[in-house]
Tab-separated table of C-alpha atoms and ligand atoms in Angstrom:
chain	number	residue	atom	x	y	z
A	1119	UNK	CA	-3.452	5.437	-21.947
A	1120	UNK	CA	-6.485	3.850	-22.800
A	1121	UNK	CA	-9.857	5.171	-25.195
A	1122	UNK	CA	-11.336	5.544	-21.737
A	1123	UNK	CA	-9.222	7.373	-20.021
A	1124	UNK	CA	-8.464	9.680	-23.320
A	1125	UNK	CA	-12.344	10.171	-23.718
A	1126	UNK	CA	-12.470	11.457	-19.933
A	1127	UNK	CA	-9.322	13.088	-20.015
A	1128	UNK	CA	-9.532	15.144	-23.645
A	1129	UNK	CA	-5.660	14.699	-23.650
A	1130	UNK	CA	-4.940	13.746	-26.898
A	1131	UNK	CA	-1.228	14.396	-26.938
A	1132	UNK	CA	-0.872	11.943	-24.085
A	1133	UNK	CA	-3.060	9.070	-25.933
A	1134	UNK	CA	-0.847	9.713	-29.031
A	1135	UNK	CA	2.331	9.745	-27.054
A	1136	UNK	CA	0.996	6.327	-25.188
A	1137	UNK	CA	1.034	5.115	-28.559
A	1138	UNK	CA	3.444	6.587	-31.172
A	1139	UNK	CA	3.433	4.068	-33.650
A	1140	UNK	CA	-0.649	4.462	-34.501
A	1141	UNK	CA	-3.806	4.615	-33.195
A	1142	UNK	CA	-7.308	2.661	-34.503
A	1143	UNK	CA	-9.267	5.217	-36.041
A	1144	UNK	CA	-12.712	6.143	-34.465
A	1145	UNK	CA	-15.302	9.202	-34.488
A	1146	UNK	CA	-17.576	10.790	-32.144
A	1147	UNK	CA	-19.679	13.628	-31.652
A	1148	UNK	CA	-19.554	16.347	-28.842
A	1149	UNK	CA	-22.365	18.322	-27.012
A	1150	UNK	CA	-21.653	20.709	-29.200
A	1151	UNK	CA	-22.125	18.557	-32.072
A	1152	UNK	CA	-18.360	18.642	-33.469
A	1153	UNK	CA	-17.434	15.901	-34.914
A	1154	UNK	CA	-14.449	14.662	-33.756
A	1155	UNK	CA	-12.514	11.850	-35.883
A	1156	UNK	CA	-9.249	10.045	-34.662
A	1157	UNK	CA	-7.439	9.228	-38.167
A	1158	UNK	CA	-4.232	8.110	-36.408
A	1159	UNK	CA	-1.916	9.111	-33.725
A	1160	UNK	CA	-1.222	12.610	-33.461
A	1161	UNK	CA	-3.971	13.182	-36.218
A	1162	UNK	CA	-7.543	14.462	-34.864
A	1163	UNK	CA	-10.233	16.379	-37.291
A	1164	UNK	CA	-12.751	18.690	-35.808
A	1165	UNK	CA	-15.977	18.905	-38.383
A	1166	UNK	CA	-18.394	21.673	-36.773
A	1167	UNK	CA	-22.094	21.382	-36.647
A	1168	UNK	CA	-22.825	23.821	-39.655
A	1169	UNK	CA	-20.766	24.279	-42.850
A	1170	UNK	CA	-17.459	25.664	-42.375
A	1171	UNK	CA	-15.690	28.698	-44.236
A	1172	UNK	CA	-12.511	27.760	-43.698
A	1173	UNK	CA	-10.368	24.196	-43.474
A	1174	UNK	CA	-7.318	24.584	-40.942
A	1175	UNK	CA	-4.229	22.487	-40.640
A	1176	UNK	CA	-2.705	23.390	-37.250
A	1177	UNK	CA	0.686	21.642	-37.276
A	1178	UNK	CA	3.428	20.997	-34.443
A	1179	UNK	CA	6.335	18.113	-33.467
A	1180	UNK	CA	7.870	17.792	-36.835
A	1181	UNK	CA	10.854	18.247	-35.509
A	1182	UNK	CA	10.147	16.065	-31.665
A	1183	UNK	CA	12.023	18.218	-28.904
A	1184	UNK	CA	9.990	21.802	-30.251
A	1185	UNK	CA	7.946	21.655	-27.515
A	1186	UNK	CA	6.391	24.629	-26.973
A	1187	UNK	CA	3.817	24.290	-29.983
A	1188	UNK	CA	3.253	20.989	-28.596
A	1189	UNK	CA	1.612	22.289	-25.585
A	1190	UNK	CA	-0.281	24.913	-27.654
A	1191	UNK	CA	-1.699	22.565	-29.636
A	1192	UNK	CA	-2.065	19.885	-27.091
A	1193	UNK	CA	-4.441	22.487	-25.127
A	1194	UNK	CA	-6.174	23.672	-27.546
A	1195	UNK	CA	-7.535	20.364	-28.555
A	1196	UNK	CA	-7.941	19.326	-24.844
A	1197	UNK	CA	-10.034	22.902	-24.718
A	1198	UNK	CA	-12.271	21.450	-27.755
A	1199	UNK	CA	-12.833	17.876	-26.377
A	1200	UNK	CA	-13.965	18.964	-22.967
A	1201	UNK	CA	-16.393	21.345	-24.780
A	1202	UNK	CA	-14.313	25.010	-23.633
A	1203	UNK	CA	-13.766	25.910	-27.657
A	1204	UNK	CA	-16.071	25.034	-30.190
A	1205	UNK	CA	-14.412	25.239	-33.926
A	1206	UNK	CA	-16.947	27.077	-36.305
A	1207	UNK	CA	-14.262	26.262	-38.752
A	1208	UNK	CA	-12.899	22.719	-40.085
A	1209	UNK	CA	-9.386	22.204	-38.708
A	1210	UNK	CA	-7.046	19.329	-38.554
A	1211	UNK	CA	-4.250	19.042	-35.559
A	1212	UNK	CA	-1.184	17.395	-36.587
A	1213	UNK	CA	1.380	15.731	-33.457
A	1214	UNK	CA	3.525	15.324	-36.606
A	1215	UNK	CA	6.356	12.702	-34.716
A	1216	UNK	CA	4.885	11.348	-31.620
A	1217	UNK	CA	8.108	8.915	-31.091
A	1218	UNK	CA	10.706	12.150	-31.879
A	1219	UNK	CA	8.325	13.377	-28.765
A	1220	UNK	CA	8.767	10.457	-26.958
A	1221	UNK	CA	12.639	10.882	-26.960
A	1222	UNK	CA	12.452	14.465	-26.347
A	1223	UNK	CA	14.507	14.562	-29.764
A	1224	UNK	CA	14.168	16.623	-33.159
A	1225	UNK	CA	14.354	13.303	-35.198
A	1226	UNK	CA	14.227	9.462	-34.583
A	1227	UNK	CA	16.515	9.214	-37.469
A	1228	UNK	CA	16.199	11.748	-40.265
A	1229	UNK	CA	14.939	15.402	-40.297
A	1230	UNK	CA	11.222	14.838	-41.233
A	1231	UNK	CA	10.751	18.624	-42.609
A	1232	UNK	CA	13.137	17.249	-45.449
A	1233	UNK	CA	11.214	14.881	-46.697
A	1234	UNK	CA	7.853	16.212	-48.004
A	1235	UNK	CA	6.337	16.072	-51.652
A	1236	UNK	CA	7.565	13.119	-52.102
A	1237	UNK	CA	11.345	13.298	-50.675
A	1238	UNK	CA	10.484	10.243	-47.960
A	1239	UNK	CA	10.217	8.414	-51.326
A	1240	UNK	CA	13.081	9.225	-52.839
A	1241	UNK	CA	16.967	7.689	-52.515
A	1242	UNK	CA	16.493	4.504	-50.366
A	1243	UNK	CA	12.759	4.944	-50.485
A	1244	UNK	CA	10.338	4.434	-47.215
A	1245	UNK	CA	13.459	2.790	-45.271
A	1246	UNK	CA	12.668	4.668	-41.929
A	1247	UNK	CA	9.979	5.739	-39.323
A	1248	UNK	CA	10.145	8.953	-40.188
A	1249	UNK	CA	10.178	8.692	-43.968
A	1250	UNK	CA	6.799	6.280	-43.631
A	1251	UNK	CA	5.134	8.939	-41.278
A	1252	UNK	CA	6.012	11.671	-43.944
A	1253	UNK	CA	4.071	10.149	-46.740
A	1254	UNK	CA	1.471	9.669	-43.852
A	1255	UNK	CA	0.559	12.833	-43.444
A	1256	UNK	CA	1.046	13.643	-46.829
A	1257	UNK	CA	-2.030	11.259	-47.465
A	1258	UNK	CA	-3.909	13.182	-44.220
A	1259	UNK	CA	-3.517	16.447	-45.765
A	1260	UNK	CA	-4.663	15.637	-49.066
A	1261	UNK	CA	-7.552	13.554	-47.227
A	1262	UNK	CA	-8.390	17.000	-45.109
A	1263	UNK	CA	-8.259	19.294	-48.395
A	1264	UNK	CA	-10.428	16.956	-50.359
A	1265	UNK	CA	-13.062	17.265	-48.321
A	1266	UNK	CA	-13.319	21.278	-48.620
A	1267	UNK	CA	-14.500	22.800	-52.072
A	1268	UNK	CA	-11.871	24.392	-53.956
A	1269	UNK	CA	-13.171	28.168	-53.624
A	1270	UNK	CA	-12.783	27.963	-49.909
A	1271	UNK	CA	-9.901	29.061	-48.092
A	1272	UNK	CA	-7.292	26.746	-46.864
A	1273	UNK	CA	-4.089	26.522	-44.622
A	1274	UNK	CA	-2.215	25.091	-42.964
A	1275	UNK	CA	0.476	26.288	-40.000
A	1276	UNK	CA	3.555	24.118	-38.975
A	1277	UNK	CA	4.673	25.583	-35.345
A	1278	UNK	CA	8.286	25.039	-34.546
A	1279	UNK	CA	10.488	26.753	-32.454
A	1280	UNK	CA	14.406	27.299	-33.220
A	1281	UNK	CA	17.172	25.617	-31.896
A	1282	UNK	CA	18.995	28.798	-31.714
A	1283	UNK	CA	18.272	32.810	-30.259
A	1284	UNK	CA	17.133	34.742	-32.833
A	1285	UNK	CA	17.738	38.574	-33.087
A	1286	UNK	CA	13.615	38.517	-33.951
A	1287	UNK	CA	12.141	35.674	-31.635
A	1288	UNK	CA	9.493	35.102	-33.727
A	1289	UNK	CA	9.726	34.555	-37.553
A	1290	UNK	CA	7.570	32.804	-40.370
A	1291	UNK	CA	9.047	31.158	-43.383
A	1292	UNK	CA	6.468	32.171	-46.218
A	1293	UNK	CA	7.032	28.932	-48.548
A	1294	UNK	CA	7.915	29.567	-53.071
A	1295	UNK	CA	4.959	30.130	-54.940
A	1296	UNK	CA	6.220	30.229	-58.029
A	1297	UNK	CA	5.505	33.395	-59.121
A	1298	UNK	CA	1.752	33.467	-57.504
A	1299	UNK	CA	1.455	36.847	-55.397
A	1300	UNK	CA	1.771	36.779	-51.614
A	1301	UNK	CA	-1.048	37.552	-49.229
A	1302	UNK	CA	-1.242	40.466	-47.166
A	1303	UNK	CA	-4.354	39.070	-45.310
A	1304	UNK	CA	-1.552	35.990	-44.328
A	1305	UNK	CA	0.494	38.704	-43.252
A	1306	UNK	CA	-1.908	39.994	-41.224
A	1307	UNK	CA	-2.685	36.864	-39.532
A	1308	UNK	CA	0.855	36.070	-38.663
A	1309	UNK	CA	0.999	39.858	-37.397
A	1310	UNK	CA	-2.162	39.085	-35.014
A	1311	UNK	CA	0.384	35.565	-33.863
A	1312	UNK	CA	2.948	38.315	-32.789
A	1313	UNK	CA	5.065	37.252	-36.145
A	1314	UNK	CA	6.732	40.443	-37.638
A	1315	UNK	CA	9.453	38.697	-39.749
A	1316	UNK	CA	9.094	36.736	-42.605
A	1317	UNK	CA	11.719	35.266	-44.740
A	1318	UNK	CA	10.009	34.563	-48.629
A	1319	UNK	CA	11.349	31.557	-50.508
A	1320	UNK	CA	12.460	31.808	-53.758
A	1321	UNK	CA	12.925	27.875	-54.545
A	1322	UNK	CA	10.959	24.430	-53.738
A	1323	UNK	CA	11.945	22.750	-50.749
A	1324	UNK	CA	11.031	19.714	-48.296
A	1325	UNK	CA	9.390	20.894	-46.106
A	1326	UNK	CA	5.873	20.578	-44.902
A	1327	UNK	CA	4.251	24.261	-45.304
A	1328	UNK	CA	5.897	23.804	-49.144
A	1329	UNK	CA	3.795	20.644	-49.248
A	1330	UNK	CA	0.483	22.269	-48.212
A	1331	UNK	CA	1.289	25.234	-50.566
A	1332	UNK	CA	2.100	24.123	-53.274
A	1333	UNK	CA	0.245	20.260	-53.693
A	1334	UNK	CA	-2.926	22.056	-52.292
A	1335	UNK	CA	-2.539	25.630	-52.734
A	1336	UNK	CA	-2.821	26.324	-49.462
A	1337	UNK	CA	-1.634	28.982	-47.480
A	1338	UNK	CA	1.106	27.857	-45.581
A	1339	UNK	CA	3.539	28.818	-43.647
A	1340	UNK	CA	6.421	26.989	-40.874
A	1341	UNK	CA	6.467	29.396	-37.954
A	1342	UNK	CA	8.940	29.814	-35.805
A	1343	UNK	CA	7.579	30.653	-32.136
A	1344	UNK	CA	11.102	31.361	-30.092
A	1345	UNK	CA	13.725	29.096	-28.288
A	1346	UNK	CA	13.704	25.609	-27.895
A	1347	UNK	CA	13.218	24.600	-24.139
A	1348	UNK	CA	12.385	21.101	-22.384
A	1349	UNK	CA	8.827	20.370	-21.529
A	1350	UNK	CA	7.037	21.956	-18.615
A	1351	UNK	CA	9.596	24.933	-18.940
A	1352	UNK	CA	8.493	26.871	-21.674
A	1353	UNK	CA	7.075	30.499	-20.150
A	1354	UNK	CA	3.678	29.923	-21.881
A	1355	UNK	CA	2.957	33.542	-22.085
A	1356	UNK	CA	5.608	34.476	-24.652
A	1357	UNK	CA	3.398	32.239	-27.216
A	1358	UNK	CA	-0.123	33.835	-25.457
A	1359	UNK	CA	-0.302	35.962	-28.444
A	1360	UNK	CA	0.080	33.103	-30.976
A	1361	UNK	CA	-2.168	30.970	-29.173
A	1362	UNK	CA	-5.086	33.713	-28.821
A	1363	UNK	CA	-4.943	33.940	-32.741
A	1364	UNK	CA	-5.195	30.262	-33.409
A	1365	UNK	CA	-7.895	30.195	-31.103
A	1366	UNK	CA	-9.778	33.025	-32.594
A	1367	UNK	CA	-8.959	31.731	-36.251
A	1368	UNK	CA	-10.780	28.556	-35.992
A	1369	UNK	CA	-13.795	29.765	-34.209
A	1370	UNK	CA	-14.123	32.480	-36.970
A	1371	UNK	CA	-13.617	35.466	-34.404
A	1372	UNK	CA	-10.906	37.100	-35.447
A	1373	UNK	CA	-10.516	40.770	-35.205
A	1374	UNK	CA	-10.505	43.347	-38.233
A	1375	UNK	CA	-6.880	43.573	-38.741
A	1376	UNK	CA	-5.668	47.418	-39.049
A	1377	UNK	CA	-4.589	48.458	-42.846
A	1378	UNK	CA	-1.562	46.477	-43.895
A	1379	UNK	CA	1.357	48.514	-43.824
A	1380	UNK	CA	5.065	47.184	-45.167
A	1381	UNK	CA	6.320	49.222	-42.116
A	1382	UNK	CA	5.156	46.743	-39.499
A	1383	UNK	CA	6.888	43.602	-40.914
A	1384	UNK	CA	10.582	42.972	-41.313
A	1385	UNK	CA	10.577	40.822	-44.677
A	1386	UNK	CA	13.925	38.935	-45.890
A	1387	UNK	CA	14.599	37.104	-49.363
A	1388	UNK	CA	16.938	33.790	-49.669
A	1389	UNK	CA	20.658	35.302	-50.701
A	1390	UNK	CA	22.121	32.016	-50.934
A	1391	UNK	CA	22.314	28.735	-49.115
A	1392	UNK	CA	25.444	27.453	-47.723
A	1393	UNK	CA	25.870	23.744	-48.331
A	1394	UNK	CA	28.250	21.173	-46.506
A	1395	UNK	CA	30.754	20.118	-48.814
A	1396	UNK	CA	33.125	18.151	-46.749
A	1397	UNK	CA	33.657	16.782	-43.211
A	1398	UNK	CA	36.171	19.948	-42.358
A	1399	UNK	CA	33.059	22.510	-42.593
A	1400	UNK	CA	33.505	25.068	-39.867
A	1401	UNK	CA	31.144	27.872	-38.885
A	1402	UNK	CA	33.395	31.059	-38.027
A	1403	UNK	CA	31.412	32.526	-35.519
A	1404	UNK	CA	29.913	31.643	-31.721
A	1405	UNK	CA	27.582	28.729	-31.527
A	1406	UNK	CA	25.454	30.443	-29.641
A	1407	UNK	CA	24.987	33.415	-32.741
A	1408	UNK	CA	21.213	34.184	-32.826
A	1409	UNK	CA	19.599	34.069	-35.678
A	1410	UNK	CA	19.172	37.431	-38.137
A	1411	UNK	CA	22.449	38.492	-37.120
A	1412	UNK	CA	24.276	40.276	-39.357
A	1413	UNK	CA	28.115	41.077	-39.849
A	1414	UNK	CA	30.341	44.152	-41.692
A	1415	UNK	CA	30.954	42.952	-45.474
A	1416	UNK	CA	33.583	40.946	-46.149
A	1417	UNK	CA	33.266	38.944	-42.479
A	1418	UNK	CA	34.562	35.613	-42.864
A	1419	UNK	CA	31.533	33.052	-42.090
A	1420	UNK	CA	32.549	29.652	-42.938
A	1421	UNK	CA	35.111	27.465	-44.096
A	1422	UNK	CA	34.599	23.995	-45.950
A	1423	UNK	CA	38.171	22.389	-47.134
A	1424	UNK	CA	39.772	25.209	-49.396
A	1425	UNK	CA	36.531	26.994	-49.831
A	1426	UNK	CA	35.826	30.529	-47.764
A	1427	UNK	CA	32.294	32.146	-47.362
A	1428	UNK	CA	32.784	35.795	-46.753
A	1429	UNK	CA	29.821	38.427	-46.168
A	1430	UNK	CA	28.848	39.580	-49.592
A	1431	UNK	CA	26.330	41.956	-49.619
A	1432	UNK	CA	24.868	44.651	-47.238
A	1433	UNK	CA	22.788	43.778	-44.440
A	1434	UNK	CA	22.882	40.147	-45.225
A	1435	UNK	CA	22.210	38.178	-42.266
A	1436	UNK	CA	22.077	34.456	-40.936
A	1437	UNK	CA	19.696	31.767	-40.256
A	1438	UNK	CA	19.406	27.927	-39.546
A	1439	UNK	CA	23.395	27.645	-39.255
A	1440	UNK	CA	24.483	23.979	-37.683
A	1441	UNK	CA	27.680	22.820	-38.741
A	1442	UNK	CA	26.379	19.314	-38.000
A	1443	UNK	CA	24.690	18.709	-41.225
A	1444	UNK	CA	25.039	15.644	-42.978
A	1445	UNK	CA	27.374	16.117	-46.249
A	1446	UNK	CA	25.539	18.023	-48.805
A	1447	UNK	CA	23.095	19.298	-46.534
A	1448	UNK	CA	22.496	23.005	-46.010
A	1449	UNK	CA	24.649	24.358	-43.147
A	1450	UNK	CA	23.244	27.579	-43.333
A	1451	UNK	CA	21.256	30.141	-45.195
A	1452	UNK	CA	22.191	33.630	-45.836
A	1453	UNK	CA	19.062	36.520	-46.443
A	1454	UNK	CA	18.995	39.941	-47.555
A	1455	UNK	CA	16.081	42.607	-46.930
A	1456	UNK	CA	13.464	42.959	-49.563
A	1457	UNK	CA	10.454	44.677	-50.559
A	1458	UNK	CA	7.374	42.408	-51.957
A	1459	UNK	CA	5.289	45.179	-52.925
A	1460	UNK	CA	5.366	44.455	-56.673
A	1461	UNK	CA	3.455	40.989	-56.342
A	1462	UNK	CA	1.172	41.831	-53.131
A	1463	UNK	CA	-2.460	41.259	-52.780
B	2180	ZN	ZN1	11.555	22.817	-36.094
């Protein structure tokens, strides 16, 4: 696809995915004088007419075959070029891996939600696509924030959907903050996306929403929209609720949330992470196991070599388990039910 055909079509997913490894920046202005700049492929900035409140990272295809959030996005940007949303707010849409896209795959080579704040660095250094596209939008993201004063508010959310079931279909990972309180207003929001469960991290990690948070202090979050499925056969109205908040978030129309209650959200703390410690790692349950479930204590989960994992504590439950990891790699993550009351605002 050409600038031509983009500029008449508004499908910016399809000029990205016509050409995945970049894309000459340019700017322009719509009738409804948004600014729109192209900084690269799969990265497009909408600057509104009058000073925004808010600066908005809307993130999706860090992981290539999650395809559903794809769409989303893809739409909602198409909805902006051709003038059918107008952003009150500044935002930033992130295609994160257009050539994961292309090949319908999570990763080209390596899993690019492992290698933010500076992992893609790190080791062999900048050795693959993925590793150069994660200090990428590092830079973009920094770039984006820059440009917004530091009292205004700021996030940024990474869409993804699971590989697995999960025994909540929706769920949002709320990223460390090392010791800073956690937001019920964020809570809300991810309520309004039809998010009830929320797992809080208690240690730094790779991914991208730890990026945002904690390089930028931004509120960020990876959420997790339901099941992976193949493009074209995602049944778009399971994520209608999701996509009617994003829409209403950046043209400032969002409506009064009802008081926060605990009651409405199921909200899980990291137990322990289960890494890969040798090749004979074996999962001990179906591979089809949805995520959240949980077994009577004592269940035997995995095996690695001579080493047993055995349920250890009430109501712990599973997520992210794949066997497949690379050695040393997490394999799976065991969470317990918590209460975040204490360190709330
Ligand atoms: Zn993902």
């Amino acid at each position: 696809m050409m600038m031509e055909q983009f500029r008449h079509s508004g499908d910016f997913l399809a000029f990205t995915l016509a050409n995945p490894n970049g894309l000459a920046p340019c700017q322009f202005e719509l009738g409804s004088g948004v600014t729109v700049e192209i900084w690269d492929t799969g990265v497009i900035c909408f600057q509104p007419a009058q000073a925004a409140r808010q600066h908005i990272i809307l993130s999706c295809g860090v992981h290539g075959n999650e395809t559903a959030p794809i769409e989303l996005c893809a739409a909602i940007v198409q909805d902006i070029l051709q003038g059918h949303l107008t952003p009150t707010e500044r935002v930033l849409v992130l295609f994160a891996n257009p050539a994961a896209i292309n090949l319908g795959r999570r990763e080209v080579t390596e899993n690019l939600n492992r290698l933010f704040s500076g992992h893609h660095s790190k080791g062999a250094g900048l050795i693959n696509a993925e590793r150069q596209r994660a200090q990428a939008l590092e830079q973009y993201v920094t770039r984006f924030y820059d440009g917004a004063p530091a009292n205004e508010p700021r996030c940024l959310y990474d869409l993804h959907t699971a590989i697995r079931g999960s025994r909540f279909e929706k769920f949002a990972v709320y990223p460390f903050l090392h010791g800073k309180p956690w937001r019920k207003q964020q809570l809300q929001f991810l309520a309004a996306c039809d998010v009830h469960t929320v797992l809080m991290m208690q240690t730094p990690a790779s991914t991208f929403s730890y990026y945002a948070s904690h390089s930028h202090g931004a509120d960020a979050f990876t959420i997790e929209l339901g099941k992976v499925q193949p493009f074209g056969q995602n049944d778009m109205s399971r994520f209608a609720q999701a996509d009617s908040a994003l829409r209403a978030l950046i043209t400032d129309r969002l409506p009064a949330p009802k008081p926060f209650a605990a009651e409405d959200f199921h909200l899980y703390e990291v137990y322990r992470a289960i890494n890969k410690q040798t090749q004979d790692f074996k999962l001990h349950f179906a591979d089809d196991v949805q995520n959240f479930t949980s077994y009577p204590l004592g269940s035997l989960l995995a095996t690695d070599g001579d080493l047993e994992y055995r349920v250890e504590r009430e109501g712990e439950a599973l997520i992210f388990p794949n066997a497949k990891v690379a050695i040393g790699q997490r394999a799976m993550l065991m969470v317990v039910p918590t209460d975040i009351q204490h360190n709330l605002i």
